[in-house]
Structure formats: structure tokens, C-alpha cells
PDB file of C-alpha atoms in Angstrom:
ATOM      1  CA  UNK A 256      20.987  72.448 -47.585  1.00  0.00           C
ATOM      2  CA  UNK A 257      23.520  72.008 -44.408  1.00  0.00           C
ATOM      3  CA  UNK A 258      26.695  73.741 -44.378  1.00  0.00           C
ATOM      4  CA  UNK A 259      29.432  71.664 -47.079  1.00  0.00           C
ATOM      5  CA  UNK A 260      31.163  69.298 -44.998  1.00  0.00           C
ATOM      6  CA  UNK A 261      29.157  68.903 -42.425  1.00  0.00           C
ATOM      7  CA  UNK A 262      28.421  65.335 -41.250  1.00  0.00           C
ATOM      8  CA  UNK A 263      24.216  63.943 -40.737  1.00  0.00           C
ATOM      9  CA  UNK A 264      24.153  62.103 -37.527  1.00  0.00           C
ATOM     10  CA  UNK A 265      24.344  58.777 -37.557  1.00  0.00           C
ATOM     11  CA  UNK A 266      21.780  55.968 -36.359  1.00  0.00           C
ATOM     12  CA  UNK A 267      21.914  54.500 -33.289  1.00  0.00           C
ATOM     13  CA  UNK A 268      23.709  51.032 -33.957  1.00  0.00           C
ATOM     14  CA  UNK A 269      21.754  47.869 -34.289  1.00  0.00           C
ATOM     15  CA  UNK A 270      20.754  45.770 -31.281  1.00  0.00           C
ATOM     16  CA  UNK A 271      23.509  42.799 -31.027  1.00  0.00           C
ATOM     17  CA  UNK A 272      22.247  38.956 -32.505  1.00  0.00           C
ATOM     18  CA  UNK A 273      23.642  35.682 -32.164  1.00  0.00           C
ATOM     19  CA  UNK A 274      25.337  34.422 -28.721  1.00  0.00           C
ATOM     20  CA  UNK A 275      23.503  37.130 -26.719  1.00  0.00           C
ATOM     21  CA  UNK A 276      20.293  36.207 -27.525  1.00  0.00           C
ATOM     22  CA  UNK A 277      20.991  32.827 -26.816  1.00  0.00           C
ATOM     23  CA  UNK A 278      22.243  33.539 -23.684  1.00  0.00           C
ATOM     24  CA  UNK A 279      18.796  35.914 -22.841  1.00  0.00           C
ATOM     25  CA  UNK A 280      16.632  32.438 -23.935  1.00  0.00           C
ATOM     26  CA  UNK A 281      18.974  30.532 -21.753  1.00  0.00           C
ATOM     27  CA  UNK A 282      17.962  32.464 -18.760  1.00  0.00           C
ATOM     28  CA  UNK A 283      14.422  32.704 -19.222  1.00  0.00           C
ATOM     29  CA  UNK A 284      14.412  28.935 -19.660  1.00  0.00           C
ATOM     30  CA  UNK A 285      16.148  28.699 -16.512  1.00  0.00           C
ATOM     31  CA  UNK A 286      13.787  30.547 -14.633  1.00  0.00           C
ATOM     32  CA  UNK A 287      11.098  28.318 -15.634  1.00  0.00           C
ATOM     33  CA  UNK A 288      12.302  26.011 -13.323  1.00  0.00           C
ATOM     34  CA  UNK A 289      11.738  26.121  -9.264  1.00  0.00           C
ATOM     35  CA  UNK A 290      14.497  27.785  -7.432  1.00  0.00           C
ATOM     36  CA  UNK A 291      15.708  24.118  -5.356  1.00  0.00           C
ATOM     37  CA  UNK A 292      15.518  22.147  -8.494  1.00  0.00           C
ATOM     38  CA  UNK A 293      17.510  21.660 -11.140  1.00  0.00           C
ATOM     39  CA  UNK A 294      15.829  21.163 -14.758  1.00  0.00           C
ATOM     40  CA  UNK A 295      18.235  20.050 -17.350  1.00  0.00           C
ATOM     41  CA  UNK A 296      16.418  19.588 -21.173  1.00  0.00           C
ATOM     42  CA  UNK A 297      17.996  16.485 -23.519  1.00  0.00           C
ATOM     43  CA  UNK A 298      16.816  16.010 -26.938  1.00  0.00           C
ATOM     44  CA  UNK A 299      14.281  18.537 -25.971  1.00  0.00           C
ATOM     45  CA  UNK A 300      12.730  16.642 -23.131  1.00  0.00           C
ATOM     46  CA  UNK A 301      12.710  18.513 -19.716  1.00  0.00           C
ATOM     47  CA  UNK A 302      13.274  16.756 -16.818  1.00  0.00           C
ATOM     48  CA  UNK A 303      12.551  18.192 -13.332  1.00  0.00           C
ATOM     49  CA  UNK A 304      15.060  17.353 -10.241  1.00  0.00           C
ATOM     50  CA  UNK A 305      14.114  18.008  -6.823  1.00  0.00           C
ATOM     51  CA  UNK A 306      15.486  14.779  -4.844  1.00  0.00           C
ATOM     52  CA  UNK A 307      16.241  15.086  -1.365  1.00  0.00           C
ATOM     53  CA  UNK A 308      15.648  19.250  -1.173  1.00  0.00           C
ATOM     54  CA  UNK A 309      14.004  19.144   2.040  1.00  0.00           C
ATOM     55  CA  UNK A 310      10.964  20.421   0.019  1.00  0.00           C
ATOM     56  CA  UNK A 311       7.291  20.095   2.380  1.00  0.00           C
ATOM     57  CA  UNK A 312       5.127  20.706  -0.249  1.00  0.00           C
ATOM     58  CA  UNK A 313       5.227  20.201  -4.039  1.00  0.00           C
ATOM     59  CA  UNK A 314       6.796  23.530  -5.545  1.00  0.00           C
ATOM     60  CA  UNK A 315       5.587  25.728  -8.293  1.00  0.00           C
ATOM     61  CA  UNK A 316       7.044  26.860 -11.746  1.00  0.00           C
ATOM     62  CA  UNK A 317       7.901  23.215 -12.854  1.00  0.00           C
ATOM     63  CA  UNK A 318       8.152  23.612 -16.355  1.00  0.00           C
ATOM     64  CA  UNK A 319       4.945  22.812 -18.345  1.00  0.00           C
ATOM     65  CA  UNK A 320       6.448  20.596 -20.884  1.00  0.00           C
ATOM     66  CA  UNK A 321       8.549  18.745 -18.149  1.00  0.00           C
ATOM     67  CA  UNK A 322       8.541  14.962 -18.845  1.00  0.00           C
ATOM     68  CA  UNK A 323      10.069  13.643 -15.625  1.00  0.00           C
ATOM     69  CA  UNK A 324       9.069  14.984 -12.214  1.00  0.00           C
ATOM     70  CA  UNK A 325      11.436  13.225  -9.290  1.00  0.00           C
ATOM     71  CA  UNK A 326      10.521  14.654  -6.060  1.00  0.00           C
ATOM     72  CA  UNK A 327      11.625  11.398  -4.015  1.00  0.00           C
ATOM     73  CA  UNK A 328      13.348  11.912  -0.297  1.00  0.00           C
ATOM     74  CA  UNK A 329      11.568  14.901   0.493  1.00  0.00           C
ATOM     75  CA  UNK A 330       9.367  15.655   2.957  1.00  0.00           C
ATOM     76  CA  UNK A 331       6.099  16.174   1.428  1.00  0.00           C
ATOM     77  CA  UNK A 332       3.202  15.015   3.641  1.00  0.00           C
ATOM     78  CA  UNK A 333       0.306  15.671   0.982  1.00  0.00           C
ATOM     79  CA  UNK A 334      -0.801  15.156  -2.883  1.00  0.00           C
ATOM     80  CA  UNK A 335      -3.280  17.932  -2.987  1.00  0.00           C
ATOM     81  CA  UNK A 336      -5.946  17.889  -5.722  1.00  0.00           C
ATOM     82  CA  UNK A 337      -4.694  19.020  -8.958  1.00  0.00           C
ATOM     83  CA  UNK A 338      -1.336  19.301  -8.373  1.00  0.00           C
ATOM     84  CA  UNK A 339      -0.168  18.090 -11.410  1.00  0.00           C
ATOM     85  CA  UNK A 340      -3.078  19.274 -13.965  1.00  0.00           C
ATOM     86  CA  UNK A 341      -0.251  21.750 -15.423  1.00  0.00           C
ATOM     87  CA  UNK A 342       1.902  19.033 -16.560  1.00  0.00           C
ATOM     88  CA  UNK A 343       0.406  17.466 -19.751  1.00  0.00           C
ATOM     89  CA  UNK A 344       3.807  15.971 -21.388  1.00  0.00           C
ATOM     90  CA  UNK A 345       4.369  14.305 -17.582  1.00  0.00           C
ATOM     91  CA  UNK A 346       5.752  10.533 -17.972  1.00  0.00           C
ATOM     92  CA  UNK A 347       7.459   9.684 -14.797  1.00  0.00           C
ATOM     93  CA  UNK A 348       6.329  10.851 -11.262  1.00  0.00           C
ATOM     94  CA  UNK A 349       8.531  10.103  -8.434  1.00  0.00           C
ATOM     95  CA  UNK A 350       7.004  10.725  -5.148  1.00  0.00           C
ATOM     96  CA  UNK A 351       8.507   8.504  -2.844  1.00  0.00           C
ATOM     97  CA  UNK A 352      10.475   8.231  -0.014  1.00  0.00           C
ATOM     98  CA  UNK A 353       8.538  11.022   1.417  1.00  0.00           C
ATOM     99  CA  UNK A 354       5.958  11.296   4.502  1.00  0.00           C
ATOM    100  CA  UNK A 355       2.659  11.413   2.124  1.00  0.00           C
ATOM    101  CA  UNK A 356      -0.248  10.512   4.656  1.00  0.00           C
ATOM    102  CA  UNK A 357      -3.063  12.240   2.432  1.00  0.00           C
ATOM    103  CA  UNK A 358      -3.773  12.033  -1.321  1.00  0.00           C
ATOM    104  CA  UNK A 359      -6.575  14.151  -2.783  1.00  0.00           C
ATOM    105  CA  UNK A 360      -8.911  12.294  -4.539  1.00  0.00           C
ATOM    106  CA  UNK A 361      -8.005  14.434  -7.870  1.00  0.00           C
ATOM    107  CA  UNK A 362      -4.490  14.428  -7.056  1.00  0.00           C
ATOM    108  CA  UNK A 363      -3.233  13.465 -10.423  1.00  0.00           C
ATOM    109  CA  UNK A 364      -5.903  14.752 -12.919  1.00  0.00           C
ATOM    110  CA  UNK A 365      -4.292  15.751 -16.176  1.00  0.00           C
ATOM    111  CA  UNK A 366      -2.171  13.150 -16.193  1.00  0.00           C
ATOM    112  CA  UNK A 367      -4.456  10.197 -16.859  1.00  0.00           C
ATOM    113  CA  UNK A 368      -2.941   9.792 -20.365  1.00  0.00           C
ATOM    114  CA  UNK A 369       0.310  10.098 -20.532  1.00  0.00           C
ATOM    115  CA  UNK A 370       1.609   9.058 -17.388  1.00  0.00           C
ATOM    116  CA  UNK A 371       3.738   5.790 -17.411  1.00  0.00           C
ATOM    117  CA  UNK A 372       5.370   5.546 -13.916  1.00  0.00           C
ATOM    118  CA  UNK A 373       4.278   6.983 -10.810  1.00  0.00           C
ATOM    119  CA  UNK A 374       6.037   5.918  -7.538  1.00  0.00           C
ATOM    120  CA  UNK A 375       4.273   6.227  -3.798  1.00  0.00           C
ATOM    121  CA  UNK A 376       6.873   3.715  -2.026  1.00  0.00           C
ATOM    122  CA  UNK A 377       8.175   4.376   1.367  1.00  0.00           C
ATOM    123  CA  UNK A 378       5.274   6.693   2.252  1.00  0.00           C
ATOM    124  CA  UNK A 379       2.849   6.710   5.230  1.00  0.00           C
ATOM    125  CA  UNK A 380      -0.498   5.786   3.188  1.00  0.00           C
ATOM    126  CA  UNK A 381      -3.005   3.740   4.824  1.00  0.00           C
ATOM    127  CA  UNK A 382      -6.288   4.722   2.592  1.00  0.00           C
ATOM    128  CA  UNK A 383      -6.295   5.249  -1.215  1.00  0.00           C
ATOM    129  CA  UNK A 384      -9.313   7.219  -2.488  1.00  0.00           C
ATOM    130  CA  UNK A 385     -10.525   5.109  -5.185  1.00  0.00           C
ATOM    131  CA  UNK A 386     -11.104   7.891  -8.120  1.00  0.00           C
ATOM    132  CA  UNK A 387      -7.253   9.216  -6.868  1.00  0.00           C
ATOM    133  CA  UNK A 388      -5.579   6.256  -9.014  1.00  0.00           C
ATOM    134  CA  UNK A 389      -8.339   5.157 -10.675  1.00  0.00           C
ATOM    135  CA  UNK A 390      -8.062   6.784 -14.181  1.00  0.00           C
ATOM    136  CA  UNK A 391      -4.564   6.526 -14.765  1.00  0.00           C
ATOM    137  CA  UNK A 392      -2.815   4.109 -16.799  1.00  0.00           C
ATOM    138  CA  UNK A 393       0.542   4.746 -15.224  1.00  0.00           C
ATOM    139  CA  UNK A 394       1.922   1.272 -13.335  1.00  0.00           C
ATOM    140  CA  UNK A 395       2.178   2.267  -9.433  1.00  0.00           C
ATOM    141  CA  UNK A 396       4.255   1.406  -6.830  1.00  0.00           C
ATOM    142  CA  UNK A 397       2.830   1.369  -3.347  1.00  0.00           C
ATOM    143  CA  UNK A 398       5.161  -0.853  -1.388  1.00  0.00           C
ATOM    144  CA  UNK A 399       6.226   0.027   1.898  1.00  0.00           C
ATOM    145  CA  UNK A 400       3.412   1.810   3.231  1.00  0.00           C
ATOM    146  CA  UNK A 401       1.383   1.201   6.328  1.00  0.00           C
ATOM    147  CA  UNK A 402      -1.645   0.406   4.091  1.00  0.00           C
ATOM    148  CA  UNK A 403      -5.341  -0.496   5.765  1.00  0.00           C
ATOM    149  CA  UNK A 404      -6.546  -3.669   4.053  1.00  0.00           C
ATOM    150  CA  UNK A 405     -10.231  -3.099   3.408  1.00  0.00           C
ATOM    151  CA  UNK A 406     -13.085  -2.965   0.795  1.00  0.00           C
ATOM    152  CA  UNK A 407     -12.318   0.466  -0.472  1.00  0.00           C
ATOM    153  CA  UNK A 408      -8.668  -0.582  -0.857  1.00  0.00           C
ATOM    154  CA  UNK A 409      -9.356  -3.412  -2.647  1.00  0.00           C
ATOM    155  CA  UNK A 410     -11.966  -1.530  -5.043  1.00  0.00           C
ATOM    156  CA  UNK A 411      -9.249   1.020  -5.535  1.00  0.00           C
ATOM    157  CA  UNK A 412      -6.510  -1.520  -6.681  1.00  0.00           C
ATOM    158  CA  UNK A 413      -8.997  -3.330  -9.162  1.00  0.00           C
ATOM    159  CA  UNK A 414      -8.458   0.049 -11.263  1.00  0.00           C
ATOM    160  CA  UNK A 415      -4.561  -0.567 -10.832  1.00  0.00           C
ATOM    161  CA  UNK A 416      -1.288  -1.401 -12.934  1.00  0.00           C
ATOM    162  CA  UNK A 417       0.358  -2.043 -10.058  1.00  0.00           C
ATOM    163  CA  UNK A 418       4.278  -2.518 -10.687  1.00  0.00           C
ATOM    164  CA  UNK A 419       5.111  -6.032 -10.733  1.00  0.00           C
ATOM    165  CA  UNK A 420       8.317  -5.816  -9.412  1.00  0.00           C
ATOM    166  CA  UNK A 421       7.194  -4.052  -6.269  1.00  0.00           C
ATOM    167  CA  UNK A 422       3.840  -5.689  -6.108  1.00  0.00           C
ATOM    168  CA  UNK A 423       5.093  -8.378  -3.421  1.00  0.00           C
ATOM    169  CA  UNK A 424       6.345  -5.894  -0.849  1.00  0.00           C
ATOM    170  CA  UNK A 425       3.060  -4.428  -0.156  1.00  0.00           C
ATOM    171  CA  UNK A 426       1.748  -5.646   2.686  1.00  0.00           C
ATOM    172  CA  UNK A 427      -1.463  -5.287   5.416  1.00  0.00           C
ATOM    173  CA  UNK A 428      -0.100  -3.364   7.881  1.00  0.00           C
ATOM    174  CA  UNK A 429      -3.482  -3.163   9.471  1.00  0.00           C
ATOM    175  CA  UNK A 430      -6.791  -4.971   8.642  1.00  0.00           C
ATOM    176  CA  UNK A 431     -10.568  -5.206   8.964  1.00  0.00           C
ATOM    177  CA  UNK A 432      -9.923  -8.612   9.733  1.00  0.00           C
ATOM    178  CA  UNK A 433      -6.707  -9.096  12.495  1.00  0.00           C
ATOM    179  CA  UNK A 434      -5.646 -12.467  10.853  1.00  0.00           C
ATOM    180  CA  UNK A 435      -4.617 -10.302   7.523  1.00  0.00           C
ATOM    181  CA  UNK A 436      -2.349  -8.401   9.638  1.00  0.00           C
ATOM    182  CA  UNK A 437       0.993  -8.431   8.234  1.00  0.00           C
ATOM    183  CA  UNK A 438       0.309 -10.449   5.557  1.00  0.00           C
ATOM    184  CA  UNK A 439       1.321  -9.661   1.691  1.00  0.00           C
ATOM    185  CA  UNK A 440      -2.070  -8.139   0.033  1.00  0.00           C
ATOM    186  CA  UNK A 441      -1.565  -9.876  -2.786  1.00  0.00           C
ATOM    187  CA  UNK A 442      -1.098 -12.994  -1.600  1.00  0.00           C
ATOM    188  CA  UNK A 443      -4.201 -12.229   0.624  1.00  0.00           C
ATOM    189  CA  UNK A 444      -6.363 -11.325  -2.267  1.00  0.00           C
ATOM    190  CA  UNK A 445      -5.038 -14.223  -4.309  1.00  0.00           C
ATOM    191  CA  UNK A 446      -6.076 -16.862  -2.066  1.00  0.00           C
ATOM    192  CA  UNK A 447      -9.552 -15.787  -2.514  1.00  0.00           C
ATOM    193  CA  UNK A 448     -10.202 -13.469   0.287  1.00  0.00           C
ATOM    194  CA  UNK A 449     -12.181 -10.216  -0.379  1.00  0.00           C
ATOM    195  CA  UNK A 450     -12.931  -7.316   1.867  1.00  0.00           C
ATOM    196  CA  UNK A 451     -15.810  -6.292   0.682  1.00  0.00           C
ATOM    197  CA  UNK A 452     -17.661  -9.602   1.507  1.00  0.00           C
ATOM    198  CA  UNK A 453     -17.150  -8.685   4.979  1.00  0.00           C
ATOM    199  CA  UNK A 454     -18.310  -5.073   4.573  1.00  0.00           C
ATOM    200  CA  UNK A 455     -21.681  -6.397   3.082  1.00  0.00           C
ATOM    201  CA  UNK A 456     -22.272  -8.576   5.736  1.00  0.00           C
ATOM    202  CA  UNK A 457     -21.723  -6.074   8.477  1.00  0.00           C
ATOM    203  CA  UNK A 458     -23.667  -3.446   6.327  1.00  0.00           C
ATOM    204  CA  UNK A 459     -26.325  -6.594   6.020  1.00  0.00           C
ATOM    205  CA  UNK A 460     -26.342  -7.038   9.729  1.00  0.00           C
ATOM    206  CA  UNK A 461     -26.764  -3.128   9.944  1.00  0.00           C
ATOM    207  CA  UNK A 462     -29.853  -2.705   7.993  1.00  0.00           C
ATOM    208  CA  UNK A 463     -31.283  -5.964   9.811  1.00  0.00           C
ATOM    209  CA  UNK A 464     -30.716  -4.224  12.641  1.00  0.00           C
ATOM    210  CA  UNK A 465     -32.270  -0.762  11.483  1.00  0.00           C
ATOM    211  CA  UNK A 466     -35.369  -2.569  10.070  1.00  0.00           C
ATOM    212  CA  UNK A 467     -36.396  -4.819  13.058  1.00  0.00           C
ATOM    213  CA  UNK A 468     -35.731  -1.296  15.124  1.00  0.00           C
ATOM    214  CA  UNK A 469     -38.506   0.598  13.011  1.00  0.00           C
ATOM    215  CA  UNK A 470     -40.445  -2.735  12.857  1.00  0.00           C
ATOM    216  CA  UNK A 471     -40.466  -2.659  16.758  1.00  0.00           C
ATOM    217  CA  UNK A 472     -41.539   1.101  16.523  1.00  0.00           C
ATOM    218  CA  UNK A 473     -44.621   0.215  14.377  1.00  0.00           C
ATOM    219  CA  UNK A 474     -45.651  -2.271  16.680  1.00  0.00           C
ATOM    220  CA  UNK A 475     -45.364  -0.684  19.638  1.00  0.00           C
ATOM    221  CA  UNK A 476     -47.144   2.057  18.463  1.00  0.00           C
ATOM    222  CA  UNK A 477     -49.946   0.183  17.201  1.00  0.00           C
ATOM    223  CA  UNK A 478     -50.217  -1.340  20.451  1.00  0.00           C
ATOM    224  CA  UNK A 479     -50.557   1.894  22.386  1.00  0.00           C
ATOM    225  CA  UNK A 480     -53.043   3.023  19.740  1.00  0.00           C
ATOM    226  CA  UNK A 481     -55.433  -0.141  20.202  1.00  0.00           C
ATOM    227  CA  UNK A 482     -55.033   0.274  23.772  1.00  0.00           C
ATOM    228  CA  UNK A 483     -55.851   3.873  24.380  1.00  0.00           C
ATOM    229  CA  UNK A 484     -58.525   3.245  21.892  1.00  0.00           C
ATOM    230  CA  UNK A 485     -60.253   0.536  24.016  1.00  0.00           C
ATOM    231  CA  UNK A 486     -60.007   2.563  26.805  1.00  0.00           C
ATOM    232  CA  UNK A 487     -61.493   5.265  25.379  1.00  0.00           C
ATOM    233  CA  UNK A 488     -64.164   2.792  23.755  1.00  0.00           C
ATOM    234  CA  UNK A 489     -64.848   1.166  27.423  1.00  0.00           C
ATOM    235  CA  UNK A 490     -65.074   4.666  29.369  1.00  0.00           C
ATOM    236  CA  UNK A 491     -67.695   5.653  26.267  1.00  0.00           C
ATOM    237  CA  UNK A 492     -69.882   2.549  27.142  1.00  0.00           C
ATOM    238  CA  UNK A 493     -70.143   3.156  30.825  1.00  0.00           C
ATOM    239  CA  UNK A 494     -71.092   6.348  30.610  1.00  0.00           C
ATOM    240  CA  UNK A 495     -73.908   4.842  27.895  1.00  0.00           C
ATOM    241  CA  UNK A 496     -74.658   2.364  30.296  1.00  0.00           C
ATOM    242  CA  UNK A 497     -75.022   5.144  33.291  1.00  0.00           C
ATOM    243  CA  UNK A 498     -77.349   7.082  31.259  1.00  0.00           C
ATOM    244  CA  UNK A 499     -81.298   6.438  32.306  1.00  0.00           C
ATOM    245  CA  UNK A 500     -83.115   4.529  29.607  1.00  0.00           C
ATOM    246  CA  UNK A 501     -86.348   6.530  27.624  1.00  0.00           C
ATOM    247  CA  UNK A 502     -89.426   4.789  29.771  1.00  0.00           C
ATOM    248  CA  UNK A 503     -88.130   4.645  33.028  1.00  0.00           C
ATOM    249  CA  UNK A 504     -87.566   8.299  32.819  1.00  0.00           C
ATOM    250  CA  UNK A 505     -91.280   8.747  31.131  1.00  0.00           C
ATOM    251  CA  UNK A 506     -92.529   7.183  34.309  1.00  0.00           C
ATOM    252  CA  UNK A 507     -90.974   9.253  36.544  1.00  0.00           C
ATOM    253  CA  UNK A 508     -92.408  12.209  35.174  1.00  0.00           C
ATOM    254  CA  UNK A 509     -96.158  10.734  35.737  1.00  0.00           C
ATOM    255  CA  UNK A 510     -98.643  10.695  33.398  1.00  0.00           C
ATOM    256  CA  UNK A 511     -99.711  13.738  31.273  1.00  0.00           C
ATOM    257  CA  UNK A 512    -102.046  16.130  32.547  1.00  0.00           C
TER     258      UNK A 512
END
């Protein structure tokens, strides 16, 4: 036994509860989110702001279980492909008013389900790929971009919900065909105008053209085969002809002894 009186030491106290580790989950929720955005959370739904950030590329650490994604008035110039495969839970993607020229043809996967809203207005598209959009139930807006009115554009938006308030303002800001130029796709498509028509044809008149080449081939070169064959057939019959025939030779060697 210790000496009477004396005192054990005492334990170390008890890590603090309550407000501080609150405050520790409150940062590490904050961190979660990308340092020029802000990410508040209501009724535990986390939505992602990055509007007008100056941002040239889409940032990292947005939270996976964020919900809305606004990105608008940026300066982004590309979807790469699978940008967005981290976001499950996404339901509203705003990407425009930036200067998108290229989208990745698997831009968006992981978000074919979920996604309600996705917004490419006030961009600089001119081509779609067709499997970038083509999966996703989302509506789309695509007005006010300098879109190329051709087949594969009008293959891609026969897999579209495009938004029907925003559908009239996209227009044919060039064409495959100069008359379309300028002209509201919709209304171009309604009146019963199709792109790909016109690519058949000209793919038609291409493989016309490819054929009656290799036809032209063939023939030529069966031409030149007949020819050098007779040739070779005529030179072969002279020298027949030159040879001596069997009894005028007998004769000239005289009669047998």
C-alpha cells in the first residue's frame, strides 16, 4: 500500500462532445465542396454554386450527393467525358452561358437516370455527338448556339426532350443546305425537311461514283489483257507460219542413200 494520504493520479479528462463535434463535421462537410463554390445543404439536399467564378474547366471535389450543379457564366470551353459519372443524386445541370465548343461523347454518363434539367444555352456548339445526349432523360436546352443543321444533328435530337420553352430559339446558324441558314430548326424539321435525305443522296452519288470507277478499272484491264493476248497469239502464228513445212524439208535433203 501507498503512503496514508497520498492521492492516485487522476485520468486524463474525457474528450469534449456536443457543439465541438458539430463544429469538426461542419468543417469536413465544408471541405467537400470546391474552393470557388459555395455548397449550401437544405432538407439534406446539396446544392453546388459556382456561377460566374471565372472557372475554365469543371472543378473537382463537388460533393457526391450534390443534387444541383450550376456552373452557368463561366468560362468553360469543354464537357470532357465522364465528368459527371461521380454525381449519382445529380438533378439539375446548369452549363450555360459559357464558351462550350466540344462535348465528349460520354460527357454525362452516370447521369442518364436521374437527371431532370440540363442547360447548354448561350454556348458555342455547332455538332452534338449523338450518344452525348442520347441516353438521358433530362429535358435540354440548346438555344442560342451556333448549331450546324445536318443529319447527325437531326439523329441526335430524335433521342431528345428538348425544353419546350426554349425549343423555338434554336436556330441553323449554318447548314448543309444554304436556304436553312438562319432559319428556326424546328420549324425546319417540321415542315418536312430532313437532313439525312440529302446525306443519302450524296453518299448515293458517292458509291455510284466509286462503282462505275472500279467498273472502268475492270474493263480497261480486260481490254489490255485481250489485246496483249492477241498480240502475243498473232506473233505465235507467224513464227508457225515462218517455220518450213515436213516435205519440203524431206526434199531438200535428197533421197536416202
Amino acid at each position: 500500500m501507498g503512503p496514508r494520504g497520498a492521492r492516485s493520479p487522476r485520468a486524463p479528462p474525457a474528450p469534449a462532445r456536443g457543439p465541438g463535434l458539430l463544429l469538426l463535421l461542419g468543417l469536413r462537410l465544408g471541405a467537400a465542396c470546391p474552393a470557388a463554390c459555395q455548397c449550401p445543404e437544405l432538407a439534406g439536399a446539396v446544392a453546388v454554386h459556382c456561377s460566374a467564378r471565372g472557372l475554365r474547366e469543371i472543378p473537382g471535389g463537388i460533393p457526391a450527393d450534390a443534387v444541383l450543379l450550376k456552373l452557368d457564366g463561366n468560362e468553360i470551353s469543354r464537357v470532357p467525358n465522364g465528368a459527371f459519372q461521380h454525381l449519382p443524386q445529380l438533378r439539375e445541370l446548369d452549363l450555360s452561358r459559357n464558351a462550350i465548343e466540344a462535348v465528349g461523347p460520354s460527357a454525362f454518363s452516370g447521369l442518364a437516370g436521374g437527371l431532370r434539367l440540363l442547360d447548354l444555352s448561350h454556348n458555342r456548339i455547332r455538332r452534338i455527338p449523338k450518344d452525348a445526349l442520347g441516353k438521358l432523360s433530362a429535358q435540354v436546352r440548346l438555344a442560342h448556339n451556333p448549331l450546324h443543321c445536318e443529319c447527325a444533328l437531326q439523329e441526335a435530337l430524335w433521342e431528345l426532350k428538348l425544353d419546350p420553352d426554349s425549343v423555338d430559339d434554336i436556330a441553323c446558324h449554318s447548314a448543309a443546305q444554304e436556304a436553312f441558314v438562319g432559319k428556326p430548326l424546328i420549324q425546319v424539321l417540321d415542315s418536312g425537311v430532313s437532313f439525312c435525305s440529302a446525306h443519302r443522296k450524296t453518299t448515293d452519288v458517292a458509291m455510284l461514283v466509286t462503282m462505275f470507277g472500279w467498273f472502268a478499272m475492270v474493263v480497261t484491264y480486260v481490254v489490255y489483257y485481250v489485246r496483249h493476248n492477241q498480240e502475243d497469239a498473232r506473233r505465235h502464228l507467224e513464227y508457225l507460219k515462218s517455220l518450213p513445212s515436213a516435205p519440203a524439208a524431206k526434199d531438200a535433203r535428197g533421197p536416202a542413200p
